[in-house]
Coordinates of C-alpha atoms in Angstrom, one line a residue:
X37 CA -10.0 52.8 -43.7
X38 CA -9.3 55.3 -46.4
X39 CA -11.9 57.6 -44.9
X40 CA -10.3 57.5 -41.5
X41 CA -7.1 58.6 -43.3
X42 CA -8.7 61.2 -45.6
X43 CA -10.3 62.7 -42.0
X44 CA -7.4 62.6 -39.8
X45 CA -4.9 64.2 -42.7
X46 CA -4.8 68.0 -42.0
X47 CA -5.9 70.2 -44.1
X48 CA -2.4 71.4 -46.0
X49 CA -2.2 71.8 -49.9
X50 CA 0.8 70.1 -49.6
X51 CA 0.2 67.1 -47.4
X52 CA -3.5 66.3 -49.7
X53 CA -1.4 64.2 -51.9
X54 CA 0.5 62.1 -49.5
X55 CA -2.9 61.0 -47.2
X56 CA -4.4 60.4 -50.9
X57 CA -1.7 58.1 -51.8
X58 CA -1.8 56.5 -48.2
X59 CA -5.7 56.0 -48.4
X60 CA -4.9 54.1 -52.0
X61 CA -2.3 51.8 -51.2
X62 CA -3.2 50.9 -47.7
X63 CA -5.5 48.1 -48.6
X64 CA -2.8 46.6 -50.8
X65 CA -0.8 46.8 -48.0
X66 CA -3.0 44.1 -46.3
X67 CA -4.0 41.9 -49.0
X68 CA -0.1 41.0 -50.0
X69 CA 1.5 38.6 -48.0
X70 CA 4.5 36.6 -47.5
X71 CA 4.6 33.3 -45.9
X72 CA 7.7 31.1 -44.4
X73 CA 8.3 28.3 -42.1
X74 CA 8.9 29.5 -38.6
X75 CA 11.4 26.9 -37.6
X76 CA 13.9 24.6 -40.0
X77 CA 17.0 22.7 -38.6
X78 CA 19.0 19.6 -39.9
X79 CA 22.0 17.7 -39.2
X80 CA 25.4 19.0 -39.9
X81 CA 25.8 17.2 -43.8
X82 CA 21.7 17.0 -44.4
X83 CA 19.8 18.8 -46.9
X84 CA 17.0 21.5 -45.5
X85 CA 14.0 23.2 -47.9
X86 CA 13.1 26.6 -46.8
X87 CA 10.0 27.5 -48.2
X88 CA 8.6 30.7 -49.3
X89 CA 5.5 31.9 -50.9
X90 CA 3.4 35.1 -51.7
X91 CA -0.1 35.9 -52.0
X92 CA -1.3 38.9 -54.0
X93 CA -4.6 39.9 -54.0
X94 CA -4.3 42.9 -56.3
X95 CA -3.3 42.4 -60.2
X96 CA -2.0 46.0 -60.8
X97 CA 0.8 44.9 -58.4
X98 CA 3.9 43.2 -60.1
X99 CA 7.0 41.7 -58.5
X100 CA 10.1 43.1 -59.3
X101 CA 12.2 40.7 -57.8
X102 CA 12.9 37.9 -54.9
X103 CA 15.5 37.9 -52.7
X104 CA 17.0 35.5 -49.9
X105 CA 19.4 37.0 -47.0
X106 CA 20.8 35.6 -44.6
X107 CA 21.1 38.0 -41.0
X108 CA 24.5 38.7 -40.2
X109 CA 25.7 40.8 -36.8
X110 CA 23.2 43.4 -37.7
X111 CA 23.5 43.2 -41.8
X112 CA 21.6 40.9 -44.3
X113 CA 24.1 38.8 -46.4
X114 CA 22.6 37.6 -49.9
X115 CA 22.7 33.9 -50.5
X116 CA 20.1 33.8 -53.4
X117 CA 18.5 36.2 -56.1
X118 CA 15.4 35.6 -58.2
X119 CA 14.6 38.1 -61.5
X120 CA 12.3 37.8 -63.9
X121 CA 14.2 39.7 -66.6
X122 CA 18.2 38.2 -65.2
X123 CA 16.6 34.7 -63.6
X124 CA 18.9 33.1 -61.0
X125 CA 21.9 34.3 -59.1
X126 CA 23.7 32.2 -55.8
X127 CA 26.3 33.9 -54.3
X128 CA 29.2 32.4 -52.2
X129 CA 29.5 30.7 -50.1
X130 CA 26.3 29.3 -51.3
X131 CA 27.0 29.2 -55.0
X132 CA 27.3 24.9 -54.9
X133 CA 24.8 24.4 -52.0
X134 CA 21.7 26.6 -52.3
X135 CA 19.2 25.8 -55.4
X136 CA 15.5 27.1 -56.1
X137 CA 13.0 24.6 -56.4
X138 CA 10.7 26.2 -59.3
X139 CA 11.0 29.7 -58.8
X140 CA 8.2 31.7 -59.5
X141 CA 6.4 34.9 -58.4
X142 CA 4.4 33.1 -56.0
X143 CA 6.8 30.4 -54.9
X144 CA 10.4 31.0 -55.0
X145 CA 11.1 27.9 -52.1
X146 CA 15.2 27.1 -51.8
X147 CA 17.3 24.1 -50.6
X148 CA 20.6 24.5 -48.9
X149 CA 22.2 21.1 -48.8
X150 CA 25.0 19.6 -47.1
X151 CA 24.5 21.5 -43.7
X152 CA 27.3 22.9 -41.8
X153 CA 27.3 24.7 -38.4
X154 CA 27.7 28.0 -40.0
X155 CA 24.6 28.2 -41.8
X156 CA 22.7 28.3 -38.7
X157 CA 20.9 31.3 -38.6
X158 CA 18.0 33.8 -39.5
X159 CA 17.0 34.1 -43.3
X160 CA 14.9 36.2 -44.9
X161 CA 12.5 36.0 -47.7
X162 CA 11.9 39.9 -49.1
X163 CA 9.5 40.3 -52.2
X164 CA 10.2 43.5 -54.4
X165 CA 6.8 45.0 -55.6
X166 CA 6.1 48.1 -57.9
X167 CA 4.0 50.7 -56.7
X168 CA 3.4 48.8 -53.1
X169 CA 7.0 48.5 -52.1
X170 CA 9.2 45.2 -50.6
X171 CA 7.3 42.9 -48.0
X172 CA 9.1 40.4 -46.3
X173 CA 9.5 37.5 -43.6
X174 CA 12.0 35.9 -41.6
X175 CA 12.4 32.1 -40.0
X176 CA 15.4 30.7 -38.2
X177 CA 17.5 27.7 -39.3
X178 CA 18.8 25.6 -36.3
X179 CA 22.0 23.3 -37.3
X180 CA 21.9 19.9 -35.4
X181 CA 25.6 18.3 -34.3
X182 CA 25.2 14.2 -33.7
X183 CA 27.8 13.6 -30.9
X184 CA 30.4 10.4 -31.4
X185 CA 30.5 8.5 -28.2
X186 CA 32.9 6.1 -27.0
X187 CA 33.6 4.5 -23.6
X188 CA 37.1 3.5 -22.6
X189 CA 38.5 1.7 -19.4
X190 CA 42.0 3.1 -17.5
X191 CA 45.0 1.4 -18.3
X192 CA 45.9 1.6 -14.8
X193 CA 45.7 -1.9 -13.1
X194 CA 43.2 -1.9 -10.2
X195 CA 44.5 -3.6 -7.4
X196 CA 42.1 -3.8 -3.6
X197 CA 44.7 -3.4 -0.8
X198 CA 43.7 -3.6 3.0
X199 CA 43.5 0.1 4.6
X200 CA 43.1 1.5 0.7
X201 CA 40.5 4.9 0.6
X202 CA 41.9 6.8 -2.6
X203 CA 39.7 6.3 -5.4
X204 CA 41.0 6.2 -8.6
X205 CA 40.1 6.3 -11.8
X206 CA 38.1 2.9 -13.7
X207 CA 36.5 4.5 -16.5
X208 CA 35.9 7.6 -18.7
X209 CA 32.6 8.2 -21.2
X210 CA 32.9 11.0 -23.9
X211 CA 30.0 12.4 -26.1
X212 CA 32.2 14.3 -28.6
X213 CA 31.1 17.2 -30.8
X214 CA 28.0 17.6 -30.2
X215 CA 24.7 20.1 -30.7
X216 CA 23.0 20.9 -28.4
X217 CA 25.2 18.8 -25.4
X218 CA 24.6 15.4 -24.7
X219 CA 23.4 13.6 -21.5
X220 CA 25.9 10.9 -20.1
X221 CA 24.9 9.0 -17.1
X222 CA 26.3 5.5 -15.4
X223 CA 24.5 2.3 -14.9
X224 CA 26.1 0.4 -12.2
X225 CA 25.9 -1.6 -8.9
X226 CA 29.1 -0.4 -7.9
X227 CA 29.8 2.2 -5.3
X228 CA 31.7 5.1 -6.9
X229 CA 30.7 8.6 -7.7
X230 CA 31.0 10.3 -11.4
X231 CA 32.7 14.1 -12.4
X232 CA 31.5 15.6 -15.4
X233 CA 32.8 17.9 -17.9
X234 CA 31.6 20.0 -20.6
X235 CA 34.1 21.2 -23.4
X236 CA 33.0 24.1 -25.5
X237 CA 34.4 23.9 -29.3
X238 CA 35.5 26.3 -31.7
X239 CA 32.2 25.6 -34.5
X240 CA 29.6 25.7 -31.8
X241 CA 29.6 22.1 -30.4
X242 CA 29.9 20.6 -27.3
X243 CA 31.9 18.0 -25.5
X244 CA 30.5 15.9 -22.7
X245 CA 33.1 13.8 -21.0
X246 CA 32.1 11.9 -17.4
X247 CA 34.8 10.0 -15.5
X248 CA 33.9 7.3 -12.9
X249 CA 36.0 6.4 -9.9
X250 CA 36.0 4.0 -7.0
X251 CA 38.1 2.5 -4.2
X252 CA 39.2 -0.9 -5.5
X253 CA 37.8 -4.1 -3.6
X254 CA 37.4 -7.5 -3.9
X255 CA 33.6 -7.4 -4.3
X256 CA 34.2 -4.8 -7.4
X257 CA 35.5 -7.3 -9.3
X258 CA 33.9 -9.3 -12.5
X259 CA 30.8 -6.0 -11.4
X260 CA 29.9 -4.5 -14.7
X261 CA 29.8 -0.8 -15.5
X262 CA 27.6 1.1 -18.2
X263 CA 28.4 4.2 -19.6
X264 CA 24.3 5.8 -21.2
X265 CA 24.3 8.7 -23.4
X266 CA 20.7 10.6 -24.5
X267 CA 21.1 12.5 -27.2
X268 CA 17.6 13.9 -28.8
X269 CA 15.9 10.4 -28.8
X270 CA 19.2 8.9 -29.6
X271 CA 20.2 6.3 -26.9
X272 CA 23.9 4.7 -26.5
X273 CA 25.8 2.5 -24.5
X274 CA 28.7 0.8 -23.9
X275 CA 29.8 -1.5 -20.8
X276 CA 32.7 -2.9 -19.5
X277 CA 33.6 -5.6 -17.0
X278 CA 36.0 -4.8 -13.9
X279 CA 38.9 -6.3 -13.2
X280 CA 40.3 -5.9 -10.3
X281 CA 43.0 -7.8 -8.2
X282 CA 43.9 -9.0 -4.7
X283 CA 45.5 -10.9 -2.5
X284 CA 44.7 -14.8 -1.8
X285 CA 41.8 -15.6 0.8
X286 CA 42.5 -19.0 2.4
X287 CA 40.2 -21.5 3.8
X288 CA 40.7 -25.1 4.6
X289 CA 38.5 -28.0 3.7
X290 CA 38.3 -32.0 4.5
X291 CA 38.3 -31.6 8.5
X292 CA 34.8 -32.5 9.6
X293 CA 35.2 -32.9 13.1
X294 CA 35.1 -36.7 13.7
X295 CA 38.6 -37.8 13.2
X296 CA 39.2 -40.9 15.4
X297 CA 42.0 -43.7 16.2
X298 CA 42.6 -46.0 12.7
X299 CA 40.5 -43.9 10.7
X300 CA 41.9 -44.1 7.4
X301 CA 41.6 -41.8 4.0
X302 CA 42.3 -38.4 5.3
X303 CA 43.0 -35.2 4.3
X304 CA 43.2 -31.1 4.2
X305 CA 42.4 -29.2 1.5
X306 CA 43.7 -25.4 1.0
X307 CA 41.4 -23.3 -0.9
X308 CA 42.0 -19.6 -1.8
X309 CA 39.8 -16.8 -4.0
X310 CA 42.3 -14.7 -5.6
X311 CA 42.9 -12.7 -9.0
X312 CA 45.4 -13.8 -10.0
X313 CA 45.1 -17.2 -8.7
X314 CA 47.2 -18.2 -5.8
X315 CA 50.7 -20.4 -7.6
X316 CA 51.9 -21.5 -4.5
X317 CA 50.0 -23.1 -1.1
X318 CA 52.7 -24.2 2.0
X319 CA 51.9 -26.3 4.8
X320 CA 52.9 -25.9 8.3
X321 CA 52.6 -26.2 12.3
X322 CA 52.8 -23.2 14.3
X323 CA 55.2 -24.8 16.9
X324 CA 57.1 -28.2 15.0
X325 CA 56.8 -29.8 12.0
X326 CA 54.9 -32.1 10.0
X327 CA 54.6 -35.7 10.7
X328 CA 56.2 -38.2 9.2
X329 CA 53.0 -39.8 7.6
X330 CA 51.8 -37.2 5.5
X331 CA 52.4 -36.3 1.9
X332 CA 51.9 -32.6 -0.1
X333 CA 50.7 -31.9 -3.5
X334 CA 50.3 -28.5 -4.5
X335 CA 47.5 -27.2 -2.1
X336 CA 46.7 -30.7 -0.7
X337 CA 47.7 -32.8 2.2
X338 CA 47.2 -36.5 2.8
X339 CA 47.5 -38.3 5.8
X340 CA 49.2 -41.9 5.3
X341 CA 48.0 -44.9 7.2
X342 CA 45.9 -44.9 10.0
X343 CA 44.9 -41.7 12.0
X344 CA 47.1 -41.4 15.1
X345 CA 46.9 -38.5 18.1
X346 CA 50.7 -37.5 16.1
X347 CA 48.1 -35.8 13.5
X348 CA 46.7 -33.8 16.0
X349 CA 47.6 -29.9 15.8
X350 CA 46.9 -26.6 14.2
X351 CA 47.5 -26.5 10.5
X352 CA 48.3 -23.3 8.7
X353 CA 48.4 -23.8 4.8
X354 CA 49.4 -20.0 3.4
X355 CA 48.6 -19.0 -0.5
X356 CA 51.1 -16.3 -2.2
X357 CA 50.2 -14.9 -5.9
X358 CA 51.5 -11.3 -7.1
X359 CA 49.8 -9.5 -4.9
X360 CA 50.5 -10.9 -1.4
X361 CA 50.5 -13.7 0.6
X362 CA 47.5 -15.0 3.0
X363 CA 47.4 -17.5 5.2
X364 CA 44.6 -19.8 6.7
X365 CA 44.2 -22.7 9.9
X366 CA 41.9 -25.1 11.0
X367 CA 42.8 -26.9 14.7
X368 CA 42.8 -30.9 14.0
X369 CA 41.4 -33.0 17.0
X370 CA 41.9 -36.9 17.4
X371 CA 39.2 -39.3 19.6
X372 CA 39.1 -42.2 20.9
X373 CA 36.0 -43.8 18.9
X374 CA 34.2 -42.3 15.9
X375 CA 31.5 -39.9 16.9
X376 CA 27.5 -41.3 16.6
X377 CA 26.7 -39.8 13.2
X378 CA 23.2 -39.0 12.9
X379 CA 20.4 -38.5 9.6
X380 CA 21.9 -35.5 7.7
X381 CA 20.4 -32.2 9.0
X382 CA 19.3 -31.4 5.2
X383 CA 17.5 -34.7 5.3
X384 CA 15.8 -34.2 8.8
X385 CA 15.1 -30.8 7.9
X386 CA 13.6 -31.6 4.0
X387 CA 10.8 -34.0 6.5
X388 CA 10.1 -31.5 8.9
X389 CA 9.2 -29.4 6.8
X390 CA 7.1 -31.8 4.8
X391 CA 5.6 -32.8 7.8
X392 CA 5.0 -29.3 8.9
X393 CA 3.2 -28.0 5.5
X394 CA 1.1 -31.5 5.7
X395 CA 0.1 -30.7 9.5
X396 CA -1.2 -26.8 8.4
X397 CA -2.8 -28.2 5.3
X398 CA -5.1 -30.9 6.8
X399 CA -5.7 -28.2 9.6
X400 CA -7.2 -26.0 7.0
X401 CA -8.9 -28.5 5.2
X402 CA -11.1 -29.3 8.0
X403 CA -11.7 -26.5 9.4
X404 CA -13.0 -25.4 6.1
X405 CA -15.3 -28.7 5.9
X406 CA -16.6 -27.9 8.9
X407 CA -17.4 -24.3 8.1
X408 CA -19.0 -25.5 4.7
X409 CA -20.9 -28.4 6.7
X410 CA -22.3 -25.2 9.4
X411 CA -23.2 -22.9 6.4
X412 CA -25.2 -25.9 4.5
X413 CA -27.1 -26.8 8.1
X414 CA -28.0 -23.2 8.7
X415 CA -28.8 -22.9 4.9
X416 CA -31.2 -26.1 4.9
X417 CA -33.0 -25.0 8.0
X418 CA -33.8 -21.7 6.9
X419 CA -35.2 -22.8 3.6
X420 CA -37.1 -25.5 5.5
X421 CA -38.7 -22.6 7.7
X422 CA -39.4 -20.4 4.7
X423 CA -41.3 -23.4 3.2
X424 CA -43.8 -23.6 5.9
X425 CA -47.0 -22.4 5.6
X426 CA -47.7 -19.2 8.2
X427 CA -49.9 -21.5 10.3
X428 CA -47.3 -24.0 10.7
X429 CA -44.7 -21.6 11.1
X430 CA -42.9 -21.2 15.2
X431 CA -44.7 -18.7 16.6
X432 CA -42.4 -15.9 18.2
X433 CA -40.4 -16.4 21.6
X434 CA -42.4 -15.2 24.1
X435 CA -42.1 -11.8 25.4
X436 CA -41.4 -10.8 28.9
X437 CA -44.3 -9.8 30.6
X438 CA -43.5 -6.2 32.4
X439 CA -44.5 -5.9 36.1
X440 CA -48.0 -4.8 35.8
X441 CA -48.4 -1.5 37.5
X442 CA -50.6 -0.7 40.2
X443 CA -53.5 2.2 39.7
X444 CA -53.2 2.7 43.4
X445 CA -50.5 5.4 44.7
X446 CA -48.7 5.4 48.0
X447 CA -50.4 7.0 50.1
X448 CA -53.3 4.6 49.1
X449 CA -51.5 1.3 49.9
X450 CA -52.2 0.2 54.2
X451 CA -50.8 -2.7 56.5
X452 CA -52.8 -3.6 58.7
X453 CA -51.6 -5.5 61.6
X454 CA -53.9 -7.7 64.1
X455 CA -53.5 -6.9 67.4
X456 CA -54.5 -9.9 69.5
X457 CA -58.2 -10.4 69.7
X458 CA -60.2 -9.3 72.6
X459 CA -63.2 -10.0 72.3
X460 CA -63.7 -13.7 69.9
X461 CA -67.8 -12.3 69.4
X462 CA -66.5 -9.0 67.4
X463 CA -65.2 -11.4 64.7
X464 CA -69.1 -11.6 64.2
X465 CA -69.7 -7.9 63.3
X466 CA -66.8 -8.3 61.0
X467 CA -68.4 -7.9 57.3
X468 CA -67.1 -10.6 55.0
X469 CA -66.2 -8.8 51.1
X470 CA -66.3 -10.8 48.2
X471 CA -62.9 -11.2 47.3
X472 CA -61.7 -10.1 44.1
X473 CA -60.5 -12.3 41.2
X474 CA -59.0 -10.8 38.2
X475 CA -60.8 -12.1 35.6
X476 CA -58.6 -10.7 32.8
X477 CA -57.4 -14.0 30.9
X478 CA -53.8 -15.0 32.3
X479 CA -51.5 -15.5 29.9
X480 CA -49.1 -18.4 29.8
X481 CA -46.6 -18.7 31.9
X482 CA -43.8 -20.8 33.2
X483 CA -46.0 -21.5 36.4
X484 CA -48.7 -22.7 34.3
X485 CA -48.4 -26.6 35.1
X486 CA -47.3 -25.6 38.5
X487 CA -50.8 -24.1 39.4
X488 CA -52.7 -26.9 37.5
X489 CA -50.8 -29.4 39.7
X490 CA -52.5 -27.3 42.8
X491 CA -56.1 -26.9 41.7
X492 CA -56.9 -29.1 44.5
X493 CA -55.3 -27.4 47.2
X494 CA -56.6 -23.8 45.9
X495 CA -60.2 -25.9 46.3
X496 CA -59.6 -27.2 50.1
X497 CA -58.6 -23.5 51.1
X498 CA -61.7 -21.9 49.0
X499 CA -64.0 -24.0 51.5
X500 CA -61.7 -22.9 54.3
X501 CA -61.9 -19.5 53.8
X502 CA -66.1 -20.1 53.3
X503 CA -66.0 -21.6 56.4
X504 CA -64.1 -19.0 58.0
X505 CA -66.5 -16.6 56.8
X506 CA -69.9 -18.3 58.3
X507 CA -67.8 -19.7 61.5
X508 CA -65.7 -17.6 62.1
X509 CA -66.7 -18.2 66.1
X510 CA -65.3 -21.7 66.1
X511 CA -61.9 -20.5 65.3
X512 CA -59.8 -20.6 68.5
X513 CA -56.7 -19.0 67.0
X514 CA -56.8 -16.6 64.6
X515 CA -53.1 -16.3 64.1
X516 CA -53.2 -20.1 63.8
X517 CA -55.3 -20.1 61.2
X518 CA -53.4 -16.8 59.2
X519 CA -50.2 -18.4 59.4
X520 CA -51.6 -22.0 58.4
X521 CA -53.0 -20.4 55.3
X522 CA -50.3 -18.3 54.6
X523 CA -48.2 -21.2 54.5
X524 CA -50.2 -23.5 52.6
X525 CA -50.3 -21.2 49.8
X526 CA -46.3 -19.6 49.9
X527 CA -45.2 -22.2 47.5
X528 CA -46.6 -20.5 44.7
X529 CA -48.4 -17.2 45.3
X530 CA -44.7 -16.0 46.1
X531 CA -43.9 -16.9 42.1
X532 CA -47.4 -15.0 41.0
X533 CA -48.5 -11.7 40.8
X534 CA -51.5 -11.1 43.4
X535 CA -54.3 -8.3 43.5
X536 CA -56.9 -8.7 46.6
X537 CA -59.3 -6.3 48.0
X538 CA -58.0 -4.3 50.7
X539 CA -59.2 -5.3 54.0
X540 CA -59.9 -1.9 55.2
X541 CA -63.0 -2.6 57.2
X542 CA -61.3 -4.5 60.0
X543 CA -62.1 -3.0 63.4
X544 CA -59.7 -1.8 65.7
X545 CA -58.4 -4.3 68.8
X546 CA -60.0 -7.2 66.7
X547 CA -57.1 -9.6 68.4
X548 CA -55.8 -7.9 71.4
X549 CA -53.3 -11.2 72.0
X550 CA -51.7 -11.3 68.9
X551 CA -50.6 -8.1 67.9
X552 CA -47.2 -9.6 66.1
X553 CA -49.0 -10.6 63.2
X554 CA -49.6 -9.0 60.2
X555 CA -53.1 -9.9 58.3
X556 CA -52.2 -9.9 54.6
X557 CA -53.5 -13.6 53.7
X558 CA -55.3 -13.1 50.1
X559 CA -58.2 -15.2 49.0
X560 CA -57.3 -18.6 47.8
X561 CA -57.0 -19.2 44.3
X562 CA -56.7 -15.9 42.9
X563 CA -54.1 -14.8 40.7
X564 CA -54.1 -11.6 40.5
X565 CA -51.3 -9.3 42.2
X566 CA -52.2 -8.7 45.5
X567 CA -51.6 -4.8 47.1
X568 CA -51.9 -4.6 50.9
X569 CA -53.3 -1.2 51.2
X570 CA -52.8 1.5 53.9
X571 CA -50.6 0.8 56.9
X572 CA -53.6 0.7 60.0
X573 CA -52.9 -0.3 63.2
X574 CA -56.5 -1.8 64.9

């Protein structure tokens, strides 16, 4: 670093000394330090320590003297003064306030006690060093105000009227004196709204003051209200109970609808919710008097003797206090014979529902035993098929067996239709084939027993169809004979898949007088699929 000086100084007689003195006292510059809180603040009447320390690396340096200042609208004020050679100095208005701890050249920490809002501020910690010069740093000391809270109530009576929409004043929270402001908030069921106000004071602190109104009412009364001031992590409250008043509401009691001929032991009863309480109740009828037989006291009346239809009427029993006056009715009838008085609905409805929640229990308990009962069958007969060995086990359901499929095409399938024979001695020159039996294993079907029950009527039409072969000549009929063994073997080659060999060697006019009739008869006793093959015409 002295190098880079040394190079950048020009080359002036005059200015050689200066960079040379620069170059020598710029690492001493560096290696002396002074070091001070950042931040301090306290309470207005606390004590604060505002500590301050220096670190020199280089012994040819010596201290001179420490000094404390306070920042001032631009100018440093002394408050304290530390000399090795004249020791302490305080000045005013710190002179009974401000001590040093154990000053020193490396330490010279002060305490300024008993807090007020003026000593808020920046101070500053300078260092006086011989050759290097002063070296100094600054922190800021924040002064803390605690506010003093109260809640009061109005003096002001609160009274609910009917057709009443001015609110008016209930209750007023103030967080005095205070730094920095406090927070004031309400804690309430009631439904007001709250202003707020913030007073600025002459030393610094603040005034928070919140008022809460409402329209009086008759459900705002014995409701509670809470004033909540936050102050740092400070918390306060303070509650209060409304009071507000209003007029009497009547309603009569002891009429319970069955008041019949000779009933004795009557009477009405004239209730009222009021604040204050109602201090007088009077009876009367809308259009008369009262009768004779009954007797007031205070905001009951009884009915002497036996019920009569004289008691009959409309009663109006109205309740005054000092707010107003409010008035209430019930209409009295008299019959001829008591009512039929059945079980008490609270009784009728206490079973029902007992009933009810017994009816939807039992439901769900069975349905769940019955569900348990389905899970342990299903569970047992799994495990029992698991335990089988694989030779014992069920063997698979059966498949269904596709249509087999024919090699033949279309064009290769014929019907041939008889035409009525002509000539009975050309059945002679009619080759006899050997008829074609699949004799691929069938599998088992659902037919199975069916064609075992028939094995001896496939016989009786194997012989016939021999016969047919090597006599054909004694065969009068030939349709006759298709249709008899076309019937006798419908009942089950219809239900089983039939192949045959085509009869494709059949001459032409073979039965010239029965040309309806289509020869398609397969072999007996086969069960293979069957395919007529071309359509020919002989």
């Amino acid at each position: 670093m002295a190098s880079q000086l040394q190079t950048s100084c020009p080359a002036s007689w005059w200015t050689i000394g200066v960079c040379i003195l620069a170059a020598a006292l710029l690492p001493g510059l560096q290696a002396q330090t002074v070091i001070v809180n950042d931040t301090v603040s306290g309470f207005i009447g606390t004590d604060v320590v505002l500590h301050c320390s220096f670190t020199n690396l280089l012994p040819n340096v010596k201290i001179t003297q420490v000094t404390w200042q306070k920042a001032t609208n631009g100018s440093k004020q002394n408050v304290a003064i530390y000399n090795p050679a004249m020791g302490v100095s305080i000045l005013s208005p710190y002179k009974d306030r401000v001590t040093f701890r154990n000053p020193s050249f490396k330490d010279v920490t002060i305490q300024l006690s008993r807090l007020e809002l003026e000593d808020e501020g920046v101070y500053i910690c300078e260092f006086a060093t011989f050759p290097t010069g002063n070296r100094e740093s600054q922190l800021n000391l924040t002064v803390l105000a605690k506010p003093t809270n109260w809640m009061e109530g109005t003096t002001r009576p609160l009274i609910a009227k009917s057709g009443r929409t001015e609110k008016i004043l209930v209750a007023t929270c103030t967080s005095s004196n205070g730094k920095p402001p406090s927070t004031v908030t309400w804690d309430t069921k009631l439904k007001g709204e709250a202003e707020f106000q913030e007073i600025r004071n002459s030393n610094g602190t603040i005034t928070v003051i919140s008022r809460y109104r409402l329209v009086p009412s008759r459900e705002a009364h014995r409701q509670q209200l809470m004033c909540v001031v936050n102050y740092q992590l400070d918390r306060f409250t303070d509650s209060m109970t409304l009071n507000v008043q209003y007029e009497p509401e009547v309603t009569i009691e002891g009429f319970d609808g069955n008041w019949f001929l000779n009933r004795k032991d009557v009477k009405l009863i004239c209730k009222s919710d009021a604040n204050p309480p109602a201090h007088t109740y009077e009876w009367k009828l809308p259009n008369g008097t009262l009768p004779g037989s009954v007797e007031i006291q205070n905001n009951t009346i009884y009915f002497k003797g036996p019920v009569s239809y004289s008691v009959a009427g409309t009663y109006i029993c109205e309740a005054s206090n000092a707010i107003g006056t409010r008035s209430g009715l019930v209409e009295v009838n008299v019959t001829d014979k008591p009512l039929p008085q059945g079980a008490p609905g609270g009784i009728i409805g206490i079973v029902g529902g007992v009933i009810a929640a017994a009816l939807i229990i039992g439901v769900a308990v069975t349905v769940f035993i019955v569900y348990r009962r389905q899970q342990k069958n299903r569970a047992e007969t799994d495990s029992d098929l698991t335990d089988l060995p694989p030779s014992h086990k069920p063997a698979p359901p059966p498949k269904r067996k596709q249509e087999m499929k024919s090699h033949l095409t279309a064009e290769d399938i014929q019907v041939v239709h008889l035409d009525n024979m002509k000539h009975e001695e050309e059945i002679q020159k009619l080759p006899l084939q050997t008829p074609y039996y699949d004799m691929s294993a069938a599998e088992p079907s659902p037919y199975s027993d069916k064609l075992n029950e028939d094995q001896g009527l496939r016989r009786r039409n194997e012989r016939e169809w021999t016969n047919f072969g090597k006599h054909h000549s004694e065969i009068s009929n030939a349709s006759d004979y298709l249709t008899r063994c076309y019937s006798h073997e419908d009942r089950y080659l219809e239900k089983i898949p039939r192949v045959y060999t085509p009869l494709s060697d059949l001459p032409q006019d073979l039965y010239p007088h029965h040309s309806d009739i289509s020869f398609c008869c397969p072999p007996p006793g086969s069960r293979a699929p069957y395919i007529c093959p071309k359509e020919q015409y002989v």
